[in-house]
Amino acid sequence: MNPPRTPAAVSAAATATTPTDTALPIATVPPPAPLALDRSGPVLHIGLNPAAQDDVLSTAVLDALINVLDDLHDQPDVRVLVLSSLGDDFCLGADRREYQDALDADPTGGTLLRIADKAHRLCQALENTHAVTIARVHGKVVGAGLALAAYCDLRAGADTCRFRMPEVGLGLAPAWGGAMGRLISEAGAARIRELMLTCETFDATTAHRLGLLHKVAPLDALDEAVAAWTKPLARRSPQALLLTKRMLTGYTKAARTADTTLLDSHLLAAQLAGPR
């Protein structure tokens, strides 16, 4: 059997068979991968921003995360998912440049609505996946980045973390992925109201006190803190983990008078597309 032809081998073969007087096509550089995946037994590690470029949740990142979570349906042996970032910060929020580009291309807001819908799909996929999800956060955790972390079952953060919900300060309602209800159920309505309206930056100690972080550790000890969760979780009964997740989600949602998360993408698209 012939060995598989790598991209390098294909390129070399093309060069060898191309006449010297024929111009070669200019090679296109593929876009950087939006995620880095590393599986160790029943634990899947997902790293945001492997190219260390933008710590934002672009459409490419949303699509990649949704695809990974969809693929987990066929991988019941994955019991734990750890979400972290390989950049300087965990996440600086949604890609507002992409929002503007979408509005420039489609002033009706239809394209922007499809982007916003992806955020809701991602958050629901995180909440409903069978795997126990862990957010490992460091640096800045802003806006949609905090929402993404909040939808994880467990959250560990470096003691140098800084958190912020800047939407109101940007002239926007905090409508991303249905996160308001999740944040309120995790941290309480009174404090989330204060932090959303004032857009104040708060530290890891405050996040821990509110329940937005379950553990706080020095940055160089953060992986050890996460491992203290992943090792026992990997030994747990998968049926017990899944049922417990489903029960917790059910009781949390039952505490809400109505689930309005489906409105978020429409609220965001309508506000950005309307006159300001």
Short mmCIF file of C-alpha atoms in Angstrom, two decimals:
data_model
loop_
_atom_site.label_atom_id
_atom_site.label_comp_id
_atom_site.label_asym_id
_atom_site.label_seq_id
_atom_site.Cartn_x
_atom_site.Cartn_y
_atom_site.Cartn_z
CA MET A 1 0.00 0.00 0.00
CA ASN A 2 1.32 3.42 -0.88
CA PRO A 3 1.94 5.73 2.09
CA PRO A 4 -0.54 8.60 2.55
CA ARG A 5 0.42 11.74 0.69
CA THR A 6 1.00 14.58 3.11
CA PRO A 7 0.49 18.19 1.96
CA ALA A 8 4.28 18.54 1.75
CA ALA A 9 4.55 15.46 -0.46
CA VAL A 10 1.76 16.68 -2.71
CA SER A 11 3.50 20.06 -3.04
CA ALA A 12 6.82 18.41 -3.87
CA ALA A 13 5.22 16.18 -6.48
CA ALA A 14 3.51 19.13 -8.09
CA THR A 15 6.81 21.00 -8.29
CA ALA A 16 8.60 18.03 -9.83
CA THR A 17 6.04 17.59 -12.62
CA THR A 18 5.46 21.26 -13.41
CA PRO A 19 7.41 22.74 -16.34
CA THR A 20 9.88 25.38 -15.24
CA ASP A 21 8.38 27.97 -17.58
CA THR A 22 4.90 27.60 -16.03
CA ALA A 23 4.06 29.85 -13.12
CA LEU A 24 3.10 27.95 -10.00
CA PRO A 25 -0.13 28.95 -8.27
CA ILE A 26 0.33 31.01 -5.14
CA ALA A 27 -0.19 28.79 -2.13
CA THR A 28 -2.98 29.88 0.17
CA VAL A 29 -2.25 29.84 3.87
CA PRO A 30 -5.02 28.07 5.78
CA PRO A 31 -6.56 30.01 8.66
CA PRO A 32 -5.25 29.11 12.10
CA ALA A 33 -7.18 26.41 13.93
CA PRO A 34 -9.62 28.02 16.38
CA LEU A 35 -9.22 25.22 18.95
CA ALA A 36 -6.57 22.84 20.22
CA LEU A 37 -7.86 19.41 21.26
CA ASP A 38 -6.03 16.96 23.48
CA ARG A 39 -7.63 13.82 24.85
CA SER A 40 -6.20 11.83 27.74
CA GLY A 41 -8.35 8.78 28.38
CA PRO A 42 -11.83 9.94 29.43
CA VAL A 43 -10.75 13.60 29.70
CA LEU A 44 -10.93 15.93 26.70
CA HIS A 45 -9.03 19.22 26.90
CA ILE A 46 -10.14 22.08 24.64
CA GLY A 47 -7.82 25.05 24.29
CA LEU A 48 -9.17 28.32 22.90
CA ASN A 49 -6.92 30.57 20.83
CA PRO A 50 -4.11 28.13 19.94
CA ALA A 51 -2.62 30.68 17.51
CA ALA A 52 -2.39 33.29 20.31
CA GLN A 53 -4.11 35.91 18.13
CA ASP A 54 -7.53 36.99 19.38
CA ASP A 55 -9.04 35.96 22.70
CA VAL A 56 -12.57 36.50 21.35
CA LEU A 57 -15.47 34.23 20.47
CA SER A 58 -15.62 34.57 16.70
CA THR A 59 -17.96 32.57 14.48
CA ALA A 60 -15.12 30.17 13.71
CA VAL A 61 -14.63 29.49 17.42
CA LEU A 62 -18.37 29.09 18.02
CA ASP A 63 -18.70 26.66 15.10
CA ALA A 64 -15.69 24.65 16.24
CA LEU A 65 -16.95 24.37 19.82
CA ILE A 66 -20.42 23.35 18.66
CA ASN A 67 -18.92 20.69 16.40
CA VAL A 68 -16.81 19.26 19.22
CA LEU A 69 -19.80 19.10 21.55
CA ASP A 70 -21.96 17.52 18.84
CA ASP A 71 -19.27 14.90 18.24
CA LEU A 72 -19.36 13.98 21.93
CA HIS A 73 -22.71 12.28 21.33
CA ASP A 74 -20.71 9.51 19.64
CA GLN A 75 -18.07 9.46 22.39
CA PRO A 76 -19.85 8.40 25.58
CA ASP A 77 -16.50 7.36 27.05
CA VAL A 78 -15.51 11.05 27.33
CA ARG A 79 -16.58 11.84 30.88
CA VAL A 80 -14.87 15.18 31.50
CA LEU A 81 -14.31 18.20 29.26
CA VAL A 82 -11.85 20.91 30.35
CA LEU A 83 -12.18 24.26 28.59
CA SER A 84 -9.22 26.63 28.83
CA SER A 85 -7.34 29.16 26.70
CA LEU A 86 -3.81 29.12 25.28
CA GLY A 87 -3.75 32.90 24.98
CA ASP A 88 -2.93 35.58 27.52
CA ASP A 89 -6.57 35.72 28.64
CA PHE A 90 -9.35 33.18 28.91
CA CYS A 91 -11.71 35.21 26.74
CA LEU A 92 -12.36 38.88 25.98
CA GLY A 93 -15.94 38.31 24.90
CA ALA A 94 -17.79 38.22 21.59
CA ASP A 95 -16.13 39.38 18.38
CA ARG A 96 -17.64 42.87 18.00
CA ARG A 97 -15.67 43.51 14.81
CA GLU A 98 -17.41 40.51 13.30
CA TYR A 99 -20.77 41.90 14.41
CA GLN A 100 -20.02 45.17 12.61
CA ASP A 101 -18.86 43.35 9.48
CA ALA A 102 -22.07 41.31 9.50
CA LEU A 103 -24.16 44.48 9.74
CA ASP A 104 -22.19 46.17 6.96
CA ALA A 105 -22.81 43.17 4.70
CA ASP A 106 -26.44 42.72 5.74
CA PRO A 107 -28.02 45.83 7.33
CA THR A 108 -31.26 43.90 7.98
CA GLY A 109 -29.51 42.08 10.84
CA GLY A 110 -30.27 38.62 9.45
CA THR A 111 -26.62 37.57 9.28
CA LEU A 112 -26.01 38.91 12.76
CA LEU A 113 -29.01 36.95 14.05
CA ARG A 114 -27.52 33.72 12.70
CA ILE A 115 -24.24 34.49 14.49
CA ALA A 116 -26.08 35.24 17.74
CA ASP A 117 -28.06 32.00 17.40
CA LYS A 118 -24.78 30.09 17.41
CA ALA A 119 -24.04 31.46 20.89
CA HIS A 120 -27.32 30.09 22.19
CA ARG A 121 -26.69 26.72 20.55
CA LEU A 122 -23.24 26.55 22.11
CA CYS A 123 -24.43 27.38 25.61
CA GLN A 124 -27.24 24.83 25.40
CA ALA A 125 -24.80 22.20 24.13
CA LEU A 126 -22.48 22.89 27.06
CA GLU A 127 -25.32 22.64 29.53
CA ASN A 128 -26.73 19.44 28.05
CA THR A 129 -23.63 17.43 27.15
CA HIS A 130 -23.16 14.18 29.09
CA ALA A 131 -19.59 15.11 30.02
CA VAL A 132 -18.86 17.09 33.17
CA THR A 133 -17.55 20.43 31.92
CA ILE A 134 -14.81 22.37 33.69
CA ALA A 135 -13.75 25.94 32.91
CA ARG A 136 -10.09 26.67 33.65
CA VAL A 137 -9.86 30.46 33.49
CA HIS A 138 -6.99 32.92 33.73
CA GLY A 139 -6.29 36.52 32.82
CA LYS A 140 -9.31 38.52 31.73
CA VAL A 141 -12.76 36.93 31.58
CA VAL A 142 -15.06 39.42 29.90
CA GLY A 143 -18.67 39.47 28.71
CA ALA A 144 -19.41 36.40 26.60
CA GLY A 145 -16.27 34.81 28.03
CA LEU A 146 -17.83 34.88 31.48
CA ALA A 147 -21.06 33.52 30.02
CA LEU A 148 -19.14 30.65 28.41
CA ALA A 149 -17.44 29.80 31.71
CA ALA A 150 -20.73 30.08 33.62
CA TYR A 151 -22.27 27.36 31.46
CA CYS A 152 -19.58 24.93 32.58
CA ASP A 153 -20.42 22.68 35.53
CA LEU A 154 -17.28 23.53 37.50
CA ARG A 155 -15.02 26.57 37.32
CA ALA A 156 -11.46 27.07 38.57
CA GLY A 157 -9.63 30.35 38.17
CA ALA A 158 -6.22 31.84 38.72
CA ASP A 159 -6.01 34.26 41.63
CA THR A 160 -5.01 36.98 39.16
CA CYS A 161 -8.24 36.70 37.12
CA ARG A 162 -10.24 39.81 36.37
CA PHE A 163 -13.92 39.61 35.42
CA ARG A 164 -16.24 42.16 33.82
CA MET A 165 -19.68 42.38 32.20
CA PRO A 166 -19.24 45.44 29.94
CA GLU A 167 -22.35 45.23 27.77
CA VAL A 168 -24.35 48.10 29.32
CA GLY A 169 -21.27 50.32 29.12
CA LEU A 170 -21.10 49.53 25.40
CA GLY A 171 -24.73 50.48 24.94
CA LEU A 172 -25.94 46.88 24.67
CA ALA A 173 -28.24 44.65 26.64
CA PRO A 174 -26.42 41.61 28.12
CA ALA A 175 -27.98 39.21 25.62
CA TRP A 176 -25.50 36.48 24.67
CA GLY A 177 -26.37 32.80 24.68
CA GLY A 178 -29.06 33.09 27.33
CA ALA A 179 -26.41 33.75 29.94
CA MET A 180 -28.34 36.12 32.19
CA GLY A 181 -30.53 33.37 33.58
CA ARG A 182 -27.55 31.09 34.07
CA LEU A 183 -25.54 33.78 35.88
CA ILE A 184 -28.48 34.64 38.13
CA SER A 185 -29.03 31.01 39.07
CA GLU A 186 -25.32 30.56 39.79
CA ALA A 187 -24.57 33.81 41.65
CA GLY A 188 -27.88 35.40 42.64
CA ALA A 189 -29.96 38.17 41.10
CA ALA A 190 -28.85 41.00 43.40
CA ARG A 191 -25.13 40.80 42.73
CA ILE A 192 -25.50 40.03 39.02
CA ARG A 193 -27.81 43.04 38.72
CA GLU A 194 -25.15 45.24 40.33
CA LEU A 195 -22.29 43.94 38.20
CA MET A 196 -24.26 44.15 34.94
CA LEU A 197 -25.54 47.68 35.55
CA THR A 198 -22.26 49.13 36.86
CA CYS A 199 -19.91 47.14 34.56
CA GLU A 200 -17.45 47.02 37.47
CA THR A 201 -14.35 44.85 37.22
CA PHE A 202 -14.16 42.24 39.96
CA ASP A 203 -11.43 39.85 41.04
CA ALA A 204 -11.15 36.12 41.58
CA THR A 205 -11.89 36.40 45.30
CA THR A 206 -15.19 38.13 44.55
CA ALA A 207 -16.01 35.61 41.82
CA HIS A 208 -15.38 32.79 44.29
CA ARG A 209 -17.58 34.42 46.93
CA LEU A 210 -20.39 34.78 44.39
CA GLY A 211 -20.11 31.19 43.21
CA LEU A 212 -18.84 32.10 39.75
CA LEU A 213 -15.64 30.27 40.66
CA HIS A 214 -15.58 27.08 42.69
CA LYS A 215 -11.81 27.14 43.19
CA VAL A 216 -9.13 29.83 43.15
CA ALA A 217 -5.45 28.95 42.84
CA PRO A 218 -2.17 30.60 41.86
CA LEU A 219 -1.69 30.44 38.10
CA ASP A 220 1.18 27.96 38.38
CA ALA A 221 -1.01 25.67 40.50
CA LEU A 222 -4.19 25.98 38.42
CA ASP A 223 -3.65 22.78 36.43
CA GLU A 224 -3.16 20.88 39.68
CA ALA A 225 -6.41 22.30 41.02
CA VAL A 226 -8.26 21.17 37.89
CA ALA A 227 -6.65 17.73 38.03
CA ALA A 228 -7.99 17.32 41.57
CA TRP A 229 -11.42 17.30 39.91
CA THR A 230 -10.71 15.41 36.71
CA LYS A 231 -9.04 12.38 38.31
CA PRO A 232 -11.94 11.34 40.56
CA LEU A 233 -14.56 12.36 37.99
CA ALA A 234 -12.96 10.04 35.44
CA ARG A 235 -13.59 7.13 37.83
CA ARG A 236 -17.23 7.96 38.51
CA SER A 237 -20.14 6.04 37.06
CA PRO A 238 -21.03 7.74 33.74
CA GLN A 239 -24.72 7.05 34.36
CA ALA A 240 -24.56 8.68 37.80
CA LEU A 241 -22.75 11.73 36.40
CA LEU A 242 -25.24 12.17 33.57
CA LEU A 243 -28.31 11.74 35.75
CA THR A 244 -26.94 14.17 38.33
CA LYS A 245 -26.25 16.75 35.63
CA ARG A 246 -29.77 16.35 34.23
CA MET A 247 -31.32 16.69 37.69
CA LEU A 248 -29.30 19.80 38.54
CA THR A 249 -30.21 21.41 35.22
CA GLY A 250 -33.86 20.54 35.68
CA TYR A 251 -34.08 21.95 39.19
CA THR A 252 -32.23 25.11 38.17
CA LYS A 253 -34.53 25.78 35.24
CA ALA A 254 -37.61 24.92 37.27
CA ALA A 255 -36.71 27.79 39.59
CA ARG A 256 -37.24 30.26 36.72
CA THR A 257 -40.73 31.50 35.96
CA ALA A 258 -39.93 31.33 32.25
CA ASP A 259 -36.95 30.39 30.11
CA THR A 260 -36.33 33.43 27.92
CA THR A 261 -32.92 32.38 26.60
CA LEU A 262 -34.27 31.99 23.07
CA LEU A 263 -34.92 35.74 23.00
CA ASP A 264 -31.26 36.69 23.41
CA SER A 265 -30.16 36.33 19.80
CA HIS A 266 -33.18 38.31 18.59
CA LEU A 267 -32.63 41.04 21.20
CA LEU A 268 -28.97 41.40 20.30
CA ALA A 269 -29.54 41.42 16.54
CA ALA A 270 -32.46 43.86 16.74
CA GLN A 271 -30.56 46.28 18.97
CA LEU A 272 -27.40 46.30 16.89
CA ALA A 273 -29.26 46.52 13.59
CA GLY A 274 -31.57 49.30 14.73
CA PRO A 275 -30.81 53.05 14.76
CA ARG A 276 -28.52 54.12 17.59
#
